[in-house]
Each structure stands twice: as structure tokens, then as C-alpha cells.
PDB file of C-alpha atoms in Angstrom:
ATOM      1  CA  MET V   1       0.000   0.000   0.000  1.00 38.00           C
ATOM      2  CA  ARG V   2       1.306   3.424  -0.947  1.00 48.00           C
ATOM      3  CA  PHE V   3       1.478   6.137   1.699  1.00 52.00           C
ATOM      4  CA  VAL V   4       3.126   8.857  -0.399  1.00 66.00           C
ATOM      5  CA  PRO V   5       2.487  10.198  -3.907  1.00 77.00           C
ATOM      6  CA  ALA V   6       5.008  10.049  -6.730  1.00 82.00           C
ATOM      7  CA  LYS V   7       5.800  13.723  -6.064  1.00 82.00           C
ATOM      8  CA  ILE V   8       6.581  14.544  -2.422  1.00 79.00           C
ATOM      9  CA  PRO V   9       4.312  17.377  -1.150  1.00 78.00           C
ATOM     10  CA  TYR V  10       5.925  20.604  -0.028  1.00 75.00           C
ATOM     11  CA  LEU V  11       4.395  20.202   3.446  1.00 78.00           C
ATOM     12  CA  ILE V  12       6.382  17.030   4.121  1.00 79.00           C
ATOM     13  CA  LYS V  13       9.591  18.818   3.186  1.00 79.00           C
ATOM     14  CA  ARG V  14       8.698  21.567   5.662  1.00 80.00           C
ATOM     15  CA  ILE V  15       7.993  19.065   8.442  1.00 82.00           C
ATOM     16  CA  PHE V  16      11.406  17.422   7.975  1.00 84.00           C
ATOM     17  CA  PRO V  17      13.702  20.321   6.998  1.00 86.00           C
ATOM     18  CA  ASN V  18      16.902  18.564   8.104  1.00 92.00           C
ATOM     19  CA  TYR V  19      16.543  15.951   5.378  1.00 95.00           C
ATOM     20  CA  VAL V  20      17.572  16.592   1.764  1.00 95.00           C
ATOM     21  CA  TRP V  21      14.575  16.395  -0.591  1.00 94.00           C
ATOM     22  CA  ASP V  22      15.960  18.299  -3.572  1.00 92.00           C
ATOM     23  CA  PHE V  23      18.559  20.924  -4.424  1.00 90.00           C
ATOM     24  CA  SER V  24      18.426  24.624  -5.153  1.00 81.00           C
ATOM     25  CA  SER V  25      19.893  25.795  -8.450  1.00 81.00           C
ATOM     26  CA  ASN V  26      18.873  27.525 -11.654  1.00 84.00           C
ATOM     27  CA  LYS V  27      20.584  24.848 -13.725  1.00 89.00           C
ATOM     28  CA  LYS V  28      18.721  21.984 -15.383  1.00 93.00           C
ATOM     29  CA  ILE V  29      20.043  19.152 -13.237  1.00 95.00           C
ATOM     30  CA  LEU V  30      18.406  15.908 -12.142  1.00 96.00           C
ATOM     31  CA  TYR V  31      19.721  13.506  -9.528  1.00 97.00           C
ATOM     32  CA  LEU V  32      18.993   9.854 -10.256  1.00 98.00           C
ATOM     33  CA  THR V  33      19.299   7.500  -7.294  1.00 98.00           C
ATOM     34  CA  PHE V  34      19.133   3.714  -7.092  1.00 98.00           C
ATOM     35  CA  ASP V  35      18.292   1.802  -3.914  1.00 98.00           C
ATOM     36  CA  ASP V  36      18.763  -1.772  -2.670  1.00 97.00           C
ATOM     37  CA  GLY V  37      21.756  -2.926  -4.714  1.00 96.00           C
ATOM     38  CA  PRO V  38      24.231  -3.917  -5.750  1.00 98.00           C
ATOM     39  CA  THR V  39      22.496  -6.689  -7.670  1.00 97.00           C
ATOM     40  CA  PRO V  40      24.157  -8.962 -10.256  1.00 95.00           C
ATOM     41  CA  GLU V  41      23.366  -8.068 -13.866  1.00 93.00           C
ATOM     42  CA  ILE V  42      20.793  -5.407 -12.949  1.00 98.00           C
ATOM     43  CA  THR V  43      23.264  -2.947 -11.444  1.00 98.00           C
ATOM     44  CA  GLN V  44      25.711  -3.516 -14.291  1.00 97.00           C
ATOM     45  CA  TRP V  45      22.924  -2.986 -16.823  1.00 98.00           C
ATOM     46  CA  THR V  46      22.093   0.254 -15.018  1.00 98.00           C
ATOM     47  CA  LEU V  47      25.706   1.398 -15.176  1.00 98.00           C
ATOM     48  CA  ASN V  48      25.896   0.638 -18.896  1.00 98.00           C
ATOM     49  CA  THR V  49      22.655   2.527 -19.543  1.00 98.00           C
ATOM     50  CA  LEU V  50      23.816   5.572 -17.585  1.00 98.00           C
ATOM     51  CA  LYS V  51      27.118   5.569 -19.454  1.00 98.00           C
ATOM     52  CA  LYS V  52      25.363   5.744 -22.834  1.00 97.00           C
ATOM     53  CA  HIS V  53      23.883   9.074 -21.772  1.00 96.00           C
ATOM     54  CA  ASN V  54      26.957  10.373 -19.935  1.00 97.00           C
ATOM     55  CA  ALA V  55      24.827  10.359 -16.780  1.00 98.00           C
ATOM     56  CA  LYS V  56      26.015  10.087 -13.191  1.00 98.00           C
ATOM     57  CA  ALA V  57      23.909   8.772 -10.323  1.00 98.00           C
ATOM     58  CA  THR V  58      23.944   7.806  -6.657  1.00 98.00           C
ATOM     59  CA  PHE V  59      23.617   4.214  -5.461  1.00 98.00           C
ATOM     60  CA  PHE V  60      22.308   3.593  -1.947  1.00 98.00           C
ATOM     61  CA  CYS V  61      23.703   0.169  -1.150  1.00 98.00           C
ATOM     62  CA  ILE V  62      22.724  -2.515   1.334  1.00 98.00           C
ATOM     63  CA  GLY V  63      25.687  -3.796   3.325  1.00 97.00           C
ATOM     64  CA  ASN V  64      24.771  -7.436   2.843  1.00 97.00           C
ATOM     65  CA  ASN V  65      24.746  -6.987  -0.925  1.00 97.00           C
ATOM     66  CA  VAL V  66      28.084  -5.203  -0.855  1.00 97.00           C
ATOM     67  CA  THR V  67      29.573  -8.211   0.962  1.00 96.00           C
ATOM     68  CA  LYS V  68      28.175 -10.574  -1.666  1.00 96.00           C
ATOM     69  CA  TYR V  69      29.097  -8.507  -4.723  1.00 96.00           C
ATOM     70  CA  PRO V  70      32.145  -6.325  -3.993  1.00 94.00           C
ATOM     71  CA  ASP V  71      33.178  -6.183  -7.647  1.00 95.00           C
ATOM     72  CA  ILE V  72      29.975  -4.347  -8.529  1.00 96.00           C
ATOM     73  CA  ILE V  73      30.765  -1.628  -5.990  1.00 94.00           C
ATOM     74  CA  LYS V  74      34.147  -1.196  -7.660  1.00 93.00           C
ATOM     75  CA  ASN V  75      32.413  -0.793 -11.023  1.00 95.00           C
ATOM     76  CA  ILE V  76      30.090   1.862  -9.581  1.00 96.00           C
ATOM     77  CA  LEU V  77      33.055   3.846  -8.280  1.00 93.00           C
ATOM     78  CA  GLU V  78      35.094   3.435 -11.456  1.00 94.00           C
ATOM     79  CA  GLU V  79      32.206   4.890 -13.464  1.00 95.00           C
ATOM     80  CA  GLY V  80      32.261   8.027 -11.280  1.00 94.00           C
ATOM     81  CA  HIS V  81      29.022   7.542  -9.356  1.00 96.00           C
ATOM     82  CA  SER V  82      28.363   8.220  -5.669  1.00 95.00           C
ATOM     83  CA  ILE V  83      27.739   5.587  -3.012  1.00 96.00           C
ATOM     84  CA  GLY V  84      25.353   5.896  -0.062  1.00 97.00           C
ATOM     85  CA  ASN V  85      24.472   3.820   2.998  1.00 98.00           C
ATOM     86  CA  HIS V  86      21.108   1.999   2.918  1.00 98.00           C
ATOM     87  CA  THR V  87      21.587  -0.066   6.126  1.00 98.00           C
ATOM     88  CA  GLN V  88      22.974  -3.560   6.444  1.00 98.00           C
ATOM     89  CA  ASP V  89      19.712  -5.520   6.107  1.00 96.00           C
ATOM     90  CA  HIS V  90      17.143  -3.042   4.691  1.00 96.00           C
ATOM     91  CA  VAL V  91      15.551  -2.590   8.112  1.00 96.00           C
ATOM     92  CA  LYS V  92      12.332  -0.694   8.792  1.00 94.00           C
ATOM     93  CA  GLY V  93      13.009   2.267  11.037  1.00 94.00           C
ATOM     94  CA  TRP V  94       9.525   2.477  12.488  1.00 95.00           C
ATOM     95  CA  LYS V  95       9.696  -1.122  13.700  1.00 95.00           C
ATOM     96  CA  THR V  96      13.263  -1.027  15.026  1.00 96.00           C
ATOM     97  CA  SER V  97      14.697   0.493  18.201  1.00 97.00           C
ATOM     98  CA  THR V  98      17.054   3.389  17.690  1.00 97.00           C
ATOM     99  CA  LYS V  99      19.915   1.398  19.229  1.00 97.00           C
ATOM    100  CA  ASN V 100      19.440  -1.580  16.904  1.00 97.00           C
ATOM    101  CA  TYR V 101      18.857   0.686  13.925  1.00 97.00           C
ATOM    102  CA  LEU V 102      22.118   2.560  14.433  1.00 97.00           C
ATOM    103  CA  GLU V 103      24.003  -0.695  14.885  1.00 98.00           C
ATOM    104  CA  ASN V 104      22.648  -1.806  11.512  1.00 98.00           C
ATOM    105  CA  VAL V 105      23.663   1.471   9.872  1.00 98.00           C
ATOM    106  CA  LEU V 106      27.158   1.328  11.345  1.00 97.00           C
ATOM    107  CA  LYS V 107      27.644  -2.276  10.272  1.00 97.00           C
ATOM    108  CA  ALA V 108      26.854  -1.279   6.696  1.00 97.00           C
ATOM    109  CA  GLU V 109      29.147   1.726   7.027  1.00 96.00           C
ATOM    110  CA  THR V 110      32.095  -0.463   7.979  1.00 95.00           C
ATOM    111  CA  ILE V 111      31.532  -2.838   5.068  1.00 95.00           C
ATOM    112  CA  ILE V 112      31.022  -0.110   2.482  1.00 95.00           C
ATOM    113  CA  LYS V 113      33.985   1.946   3.677  1.00 93.00           C
ATOM    114  CA  ASN V 114      36.209  -1.093   3.313  1.00 92.00           C
ATOM    115  CA  GLU V 115      35.255  -1.179  -0.362  1.00 88.00           C
ATOM    116  CA  LEU V 116      35.548   2.575  -0.888  1.00 86.00           C
ATOM    117  CA  LYS V 117      39.162   2.585   0.362  1.00 79.00           C
ATOM    118  CA  GLU V 118      39.075   6.374   0.745  1.00 70.00           C
ATOM    119  CA  LYS V 119      38.052   6.895  -2.888  1.00 73.00           C
ATOM    120  CA  GLN V 120      34.978   8.648  -1.588  1.00 78.00           C
ATOM    121  CA  GLN V 121      33.631   9.751   1.775  1.00 82.00           C
ATOM    122  CA  LEU V 122      30.572   7.859   2.952  1.00 91.00           C
ATOM    123  CA  LYS V 123      28.377  10.785   3.971  1.00 95.00           C
ATOM    124  CA  LEU V 124      25.089   9.960   2.240  1.00 97.00           C
ATOM    125  CA  TYR V 125      22.311   7.975   3.883  1.00 98.00           C
ATOM    126  CA  ARG V 126      18.837   6.935   2.774  1.00 98.00           C
ATOM    127  CA  PRO V 127      16.442   5.088   5.094  1.00 98.00           C
ATOM    128  CA  PRO V 128      14.777   1.976   3.625  1.00 97.00           C
ATOM    129  CA  PHE V 129      11.098   2.592   2.871  1.00 94.00           C
ATOM    130  CA  GLY V 130      11.699   6.227   3.833  1.00 93.00           C
ATOM    131  CA  GLN V 131      11.011   5.182   7.431  1.00 93.00           C
ATOM    132  CA  LEU V 132      12.927   7.023  10.101  1.00 95.00           C
ATOM    133  CA  LYS V 133      12.080   7.923  13.697  1.00 95.00           C
ATOM    134  CA  ASN V 134      13.120  11.395  14.829  1.00 95.00           C
ATOM    135  CA  SER V 135      15.634   9.869  17.251  1.00 97.00           C
ATOM    136  CA  GLN V 136      17.148   7.794  14.461  1.00 97.00           C
ATOM    137  CA  GLY V 137      17.377  10.751  12.113  1.00 97.00           C
ATOM    138  CA  LYS V 138      19.087  12.942  14.718  1.00 97.00           C
ATOM    139  CA  ALA V 139      21.598  10.222  15.565  1.00 97.00           C
ATOM    140  CA  ILE V 140      22.454   9.598  11.905  1.00 97.00           C
ATOM    141  CA  ILE V 141      23.002  13.317  11.281  1.00 97.00           C
ATOM    142  CA  GLN V 142      25.267  13.401  14.349  1.00 96.00           C
ATOM    143  CA  LEU V 143      27.337  10.672  12.686  1.00 95.00           C
ATOM    144  CA  GLY V 144      28.046  13.145   9.886  1.00 95.00           C
ATOM    145  CA  TYR V 145      25.583  11.874   7.296  1.00 97.00           C
ATOM    146  CA  LYS V 146      23.330  13.818   4.981  1.00 97.00           C
ATOM    147  CA  ILE V 147      19.945  12.087   4.983  1.00 98.00           C
ATOM    148  CA  ILE V 148      18.926  11.980   1.336  1.00 98.00           C
ATOM    149  CA  MET V 149      15.226  11.522   0.707  1.00 96.00           C
ATOM    150  CA  TRP V 150      13.618  12.313  -2.666  1.00 95.00           C
ATOM    151  CA  SER V 151      11.240  14.595  -4.488  1.00 94.00           C
ATOM    152  CA  VAL V 152      10.071  12.053  -7.114  1.00 96.00           C
ATOM    153  CA  ILE V 153       9.671   8.302  -6.711  1.00 95.00           C
ATOM    154  CA  SER V 154       9.008   5.949  -9.608  1.00 97.00           C
ATOM    155  CA  PHE V 155       7.312   3.110  -7.658  1.00 96.00           C
ATOM    156  CA  ASP V 156       9.199   0.776  -9.953  1.00 97.00           C
ATOM    157  CA  TRP V 157       9.046  -2.098  -7.442  1.00 96.00           C
ATOM    158  CA  GLU V 158       5.237  -2.202  -7.354  1.00 95.00           C
ATOM    159  CA  HIS V 159       3.982  -5.004  -9.596  1.00 91.00           C
ATOM    160  CA  LYS V 160       0.522  -3.420  -9.782  1.00 93.00           C
ATOM    161  CA  ILE V 161       2.085  -0.463 -11.584  1.00 94.00           C
ATOM    162  CA  SER V 162       2.645  -0.957 -15.314  1.00 96.00           C
ATOM    163  CA  LYS V 163       5.888  -0.106 -17.050  1.00 97.00           C
ATOM    164  CA  ALA V 164       4.173   2.828 -18.725  1.00 97.00           C
ATOM    165  CA  GLN V 165       2.881   4.182 -15.398  1.00 96.00           C
ATOM    166  CA  CYS V 166       6.319   3.882 -13.833  1.00 97.00           C
ATOM    167  CA  LEU V 167       7.712   5.969 -16.673  1.00 97.00           C
ATOM    168  CA  GLU V 168       4.885   8.488 -16.373  1.00 96.00           C
ATOM    169  CA  ASN V 169       5.512   8.858 -12.634  1.00 95.00           C
ATOM    170  CA  VAL V 170       8.941  10.248 -13.437  1.00 96.00           C
ATOM    171  CA  ILE V 171       8.334  12.088 -16.714  1.00 95.00           C
ATOM    172  CA  SER V 172       5.319  13.980 -15.397  1.00 93.00           C
ATOM    173  CA  LYS V 173       6.687  14.786 -11.938  1.00 91.00           C
ATOM    174  CA  ALA V 174      10.382  15.505 -12.543  1.00 90.00           C
ATOM    175  CA  SER V 175       9.903  18.357 -14.981  1.00 78.00           C
ATOM    176  CA  LYS V 176      11.313  20.900 -12.531  1.00 78.00           C
ATOM    177  CA  LYS V 177      15.021  21.404 -11.939  1.00 82.00           C
ATOM    178  CA  ASN V 178      17.099  19.690  -9.250  1.00 87.00           C
ATOM    179  CA  ASN V 179      14.700  16.890  -8.357  1.00 93.00           C
ATOM    180  CA  ILE V 180      16.014  13.749  -6.644  1.00 97.00           C
ATOM    181  CA  ILE V 181      14.500  10.702  -8.376  1.00 97.00           C
ATOM    182  CA  VAL V 182      14.263   7.202  -6.892  1.00 98.00           C
ATOM    183  CA  PHE V 183      14.683   3.973  -8.851  1.00 98.00           C
ATOM    184  CA  HIS V 184      15.770   0.563  -7.569  1.00 98.00           C
ATOM    185  CA  ASP V 185      18.514  -1.669  -9.018  1.00 98.00           C
ATOM    186  CA  SER V 186      16.820  -4.752  -7.582  1.00 97.00           C
ATOM    187  CA  VAL V 187      15.257  -7.891  -9.032  1.00 96.00           C
ATOM    188  CA  LYS V 188      11.824  -6.858  -7.783  1.00 96.00           C
ATOM    189  CA  ALA V 189      11.956  -3.511  -9.581  1.00 98.00           C
ATOM    190  CA  SER V 190      13.824  -4.637 -12.686  1.00 98.00           C
ATOM    191  CA  ARG V 191      10.847  -5.000 -15.048  1.00 97.00           C
ATOM    192  CA  ASN V 192       9.684  -1.422 -14.601  1.00 98.00           C
ATOM    193  CA  MET V 193      13.063   0.195 -13.985  1.00 98.00           C
ATOM    194  CA  MET V 194      14.699  -1.325 -17.051  1.00 98.00           C
ATOM    195  CA  TYR V 195      11.836  -0.066 -19.183  1.00 98.00           C
ATOM    196  CA  ALA V 196      11.637   3.424 -17.709  1.00 98.00           C
ATOM    197  CA  LEU V 197      15.271   4.408 -17.138  1.00 98.00           C
ATOM    198  CA  PRO V 198      16.432   4.601 -20.786  1.00 98.00           C
ATOM    199  CA  LYS V 199      13.341   6.608 -21.704  1.00 98.00           C
ATOM    200  CA  VAL V 200      13.811   8.982 -18.759  1.00 98.00           C
ATOM    201  CA  LEU V 201      17.434   9.562 -19.748  1.00 98.00           C
ATOM    202  CA  GLU V 202      16.500  10.153 -23.381  1.00 98.00           C
ATOM    203  CA  HIS V 203      13.557  12.436 -22.595  1.00 97.00           C
ATOM    204  CA  PHE V 204      15.323  14.751 -20.184  1.00 96.00           C
ATOM    205  CA  SER V 205      18.568  14.785 -22.161  1.00 97.00           C
ATOM    206  CA  LYS V 206      16.608  16.156 -25.119  1.00 96.00           C
ATOM    207  CA  GLU V 207      15.169  18.785 -22.758  1.00 94.00           C
ATOM    208  CA  GLY V 208      18.692  19.941 -21.920  1.00 95.00           C
ATOM    209  CA  TYR V 209      19.031  18.349 -18.491  1.00 95.00           C
ATOM    210  CA  VAL V 210      22.203  16.794 -17.123  1.00 96.00           C
ATOM    211  CA  PHE V 211      22.281  13.961 -14.603  1.00 97.00           C
ATOM    212  CA  LYS V 212      24.635  14.320 -11.655  1.00 97.00           C
ATOM    213  CA  ALA V 213      25.628  12.254  -8.643  1.00 97.00           C
ATOM    214  CA  ILE V 214      24.813  13.681  -5.231  1.00 96.00           C
ATOM    215  CA  PRO V 215      28.028  15.086  -3.731  1.00 88.00           C
ATOM    216  CA  SER V 216      29.336  12.996  -0.845  1.00 75.00           C
ATOM    217  CA  TYR V 217      30.743  15.977   1.059  1.00 65.00           C
TER     218      TYR V 217
END
């Protein structure tokens, strides 16, 4: 069941001003993000597709997946993309104590940093499902992270949403500058994401947009 629309309302951004929902600039920039990877084949397909359009993106990685597929993380870095923390086990913040939640975040941090090898600072964090208690959010910010949310979400993982609707969610809602867009490089989302992403890149490239990774500093 969906609790948020494809385009995040302004009111929610006002309620949580310490989280990053979008960026402020007059330039035509979009920030593509991919959650839940790295995933064999799907993440590499995503990297190849981004490269065709000279696009950079940000990958919010699950620690467990990084342990399983370290070579994919290396490919992400070599292609010039940013890496973010997405917890160790994709835990739900609302159903997890702050202590256990932070332990999960820090476990992922250790694993991901070992792969980064100082090539990039790990300062970006996105909560799975967008779920975060106030106490968890404050603690994560105190650790030095920027909490990166989104302004547009594709709902690519929802099987009830068609490939065309997934594409429309992004095309129709990301027409303003500096939006942060969410896709998933996961098996569950692959049908819709692999249909929509090339068309999103082509559409907005023709409109004069560039795609950048979220800075990790």
C-alpha cells in the first residue's frame, strides 16, 4: 500500500527540513538515485545505460549486498558515481529500536567503507522505505551523514504499476530542476526500472538536463 504520492508534497519537506529532498539551483540538473543494490546483472545494466547518456547517479547500497558482490561496488566507483548507505539488512526504522537501527547502519558503514578505500567519503544515507524515527534521524546526522530523501519516486518495485505508469511517474513529476529521483537496481523492480530508465534519460537529455551524482561531502 502506498502512503506517499510520486511527487513529495511541499508540506512534508517543511515538516522534515533537516533531510535533503531536492537541491536549489537555476541549472537543469536531475539527480537519479538507485536503492537496494548492488544486484548482479541489474546494477551492471544500469551502469551501462547511464554511461550511454553520460549520466552520473547515486547508489544507496545494502551492506549485505556489498559483501556478496564487492566487484559491482568497484564498477560503480570506477564509473564516477556516488555511493550511499542503505543499512545492512534493509531494516524498517519504524519497527526497530534506535539502538538496533544505528548498529545496523554502522555495520553497513564499515563494510562499504572497506570497499571505498578512501576513494569517496561515505556521507550519504537513505532510510529503507523512507522510514525514520526522529531519534534515528538525529543520531544519523550526528554521525556526519546527509539524509537523502527524494522529491520524485518511480514506484518501480510495485507489480501493480505498469511499465508505462512507472515511466509516467517520473516524466510527469520531474519536470522541474534539481529533483532527486528514486529507482531501484533490484530484481523486484527490474521490469519497470529497465523499461523506464532509458526513456527517462532520453527524454530529459533532449530537454537539456544533465544527470549528476549527489556530492558525498
